[in-house]
Amino acid sequence: MGRPRRVAAVVAAWCAALLAAGLYLQHVVGLEPCPMCIVQRYALLLTLATAVLAVWVRVALVRTLLGVGALWAVFGAVVAARQSWLQWFPPEVAACGRDFYGMIEAFPLRRAIPMIFRGSGDCTAIDWTFLGLSIANWSFLHFAALTVVLGSTAWLAGRR
């Protein structure tokens, strides 16, 4: 197994551990995820899926999949950064809106996505911290690190 595939395997394990931590916080600690948290989970799941594929596909596709994984991580970082911003600077009127699935079911996707990024009262709440950082802050740091690891590995794989 070459270096890019080993990196992909480590990234897959990393993403799986982060998803497990999120599920632990939800089902054991009792924290309900907000709409932006759920979008970040999907970004993490897609990063995990592309990393797993990069371990198992032909060598020629590994670089492409690492690049796609880096793009999913960038998307997750953007969502986490927006949620962190909302937590640091909450809107003056923070009305708790529908949950993620309620938005998707009740509105067309083109209306639901802006509602998710606008954030609700739930997205501005800080229910848990570790070392002074909220879940959204930690999520941003992990997505940023995943972006760097996947992007640099994809770039270096292309130079060989």
Coordinates of C-alpha atoms in Angstrom, one line a residue:
M1 CA 0.0 0.0 0.0
G2 CA 1.6 3.3 -1.1
R3 CA 1.8 6.5 1.0
P4 CA -1.4 8.1 -0.5
R5 CA -3.4 5.0 0.4
R6 CA -2.0 4.9 3.9
V7 CA -2.9 8.5 4.3
A8 CA -6.4 7.8 3.0
A9 CA -6.7 4.9 5.5
V10 CA -5.7 7.2 8.4
V11 CA -8.1 9.9 7.2
A12 CA -10.9 7.3 7.1
A13 CA -10.2 6.2 10.6
W14 CA -10.0 9.9 11.7
C15 CA -13.4 10.6 10.2
A16 CA -14.9 7.5 11.7
A17 CA -13.6 8.5 15.1
L18 CA -15.1 12.0 14.7
L19 CA -18.5 10.6 13.7
A20 CA -18.4 8.2 16.6
A21 CA -17.6 11.2 19.0
G22 CA -20.6 13.1 17.5
L23 CA -22.9 10.1 18.0
Y24 CA -21.6 9.7 21.6
L25 CA -22.4 13.3 22.3
Q26 CA -25.8 12.9 20.8
H27 CA -26.9 9.6 22.2
V28 CA -25.0 9.3 25.5
V29 CA -24.5 12.9 26.6
G30 CA -27.9 14.0 25.2
L31 CA -26.9 16.9 23.0
E32 CA -29.2 17.3 20.0
P33 CA -27.5 18.4 16.8
C34 CA -28.6 21.6 15.1
P35 CA -29.1 21.8 11.3
M36 CA -25.5 23.0 10.7
C37 CA -24.2 20.2 12.9
I38 CA -26.0 17.7 10.7
V39 CA -24.6 19.3 7.5
Q40 CA -21.1 18.9 9.0
R41 CA -21.8 15.3 9.7
Y42 CA -22.8 14.7 6.1
A43 CA -19.5 16.5 5.0
L44 CA -17.6 14.2 7.4
L45 CA -19.4 11.1 6.1
L46 CA -18.6 12.1 2.5
T47 CA -15.0 12.7 3.3
L48 CA -14.9 9.3 5.0
A49 CA -16.5 7.7 1.9
T50 CA -14.0 9.2 -0.5
A51 CA -11.1 8.2 1.8
V52 CA -12.3 4.6 1.9
L53 CA -12.7 4.6 -1.9
A54 CA -9.2 5.9 -2.2
V55 CA -7.8 2.9 -0.3
W56 CA -9.5 0.4 -2.6
V57 CA -9.5 1.9 -6.1
R58 CA -6.9 1.8 -8.8
V59 CA -3.7 3.8 -8.2
A60 CA -4.7 6.3 -11.0
L61 CA -7.9 7.3 -9.1
V62 CA -6.3 7.7 -5.6
R63 CA -5.1 11.3 -6.3
T64 CA -8.5 12.3 -7.7
L65 CA -10.4 10.9 -4.7
L66 CA -8.0 12.5 -2.2
G67 CA -8.8 15.8 -4.0
V68 CA -12.5 15.2 -3.8
G69 CA -12.2 14.4 -0.1
A70 CA -10.3 17.6 0.4
L71 CA -13.2 19.5 -1.2
W72 CA -15.7 17.8 1.1
A73 CA -13.5 18.8 4.0
V74 CA -13.4 22.4 2.7
F75 CA -17.2 22.4 2.6
G76 CA -17.3 21.1 6.2
A77 CA -14.9 23.8 7.3
V78 CA -17.0 26.5 5.7
V79 CA -20.1 25.3 7.5
A80 CA -18.2 25.0 10.8
A81 CA -16.7 28.4 10.4
R82 CA -20.2 29.9 9.8
Q83 CA -21.5 28.2 12.9
S84 CA -18.6 29.4 14.9
W85 CA -19.2 32.9 13.7
L86 CA -22.9 32.6 14.7
Q87 CA -21.8 31.5 18.1
W88 CA -19.4 34.3 18.6
F89 CA -21.7 36.9 17.2
P90 CA -25.3 35.7 17.6
P91 CA -28.0 37.5 15.6
E92 CA -30.1 39.9 17.7
V93 CA -33.2 37.8 16.9
A94 CA -32.4 34.1 17.2
A95 CA -35.6 32.3 16.8
C96 CA -35.4 28.6 16.9
G97 CA -36.5 27.3 13.6
R98 CA -37.4 23.9 12.3
D99 CA -34.9 21.1 12.6
F100 CA -32.9 20.0 9.6
Y101 CA -35.2 17.3 8.4
G102 CA -38.3 19.5 8.9
M103 CA -36.7 22.2 6.7
I104 CA -35.8 19.7 3.9
E105 CA -39.3 18.2 4.0
A106 CA -41.2 21.4 4.2
F107 CA -39.2 23.6 1.7
P108 CA -37.6 23.0 -1.6
L109 CA -33.8 22.6 -1.4
R110 CA -33.1 26.0 -2.9
R111 CA -35.0 27.6 0.1
A112 CA -33.9 25.2 2.8
I113 CA -30.1 25.6 2.2
P114 CA -30.1 29.4 2.9
M115 CA -32.3 28.8 6.0
I116 CA -29.7 26.3 7.3
F117 CA -26.8 28.7 6.8
R118 CA -28.7 31.6 8.3
G119 CA -28.7 29.6 11.5
S120 CA -31.4 29.2 14.1
G121 CA -31.3 29.7 17.8
D122 CA -30.0 26.1 18.1
C123 CA -27.0 26.8 15.9
T124 CA -25.9 29.7 18.1
A125 CA -26.1 27.8 21.4
I126 CA -22.9 26.5 22.9
D127 CA -24.0 23.4 24.8
W128 CA -20.5 21.8 25.3
T129 CA -16.9 23.0 25.4
F130 CA -13.5 21.3 25.6
L131 CA -10.5 23.5 26.4
G132 CA -12.6 26.6 25.8
L133 CA -13.7 25.6 22.3
S134 CA -17.2 24.7 21.2
I135 CA -18.0 21.7 19.1
A136 CA -18.2 24.0 16.0
N137 CA -14.7 25.3 16.8
W138 CA -13.3 21.8 17.1
S139 CA -15.1 20.8 14.0
F140 CA -13.6 23.6 12.0
L141 CA -10.1 22.7 13.3
H142 CA -10.5 19.1 12.3
F143 CA -12.0 20.0 8.8
A144 CA -9.1 22.4 8.2
A145 CA -6.6 19.7 9.2
L146 CA -8.3 17.2 7.0
T147 CA -8.2 19.7 4.1
V148 CA -4.5 20.2 4.5
V149 CA -3.7 16.5 4.9
L150 CA -5.9 15.4 1.9
G151 CA -4.9 18.3 -0.3
S152 CA -1.2 18.1 0.3
T153 CA -1.2 14.3 -0.2
A154 CA -3.2 14.6 -3.5
W155 CA -0.8 17.3 -4.6
L156 CA 2.3 15.3 -3.7
A157 CA 0.9 12.2 -5.4
G158 CA 0.6 14.1 -8.6
R159 CA 4.2 15.2 -8.5
R160 CA 5.5 11.6 -8.4

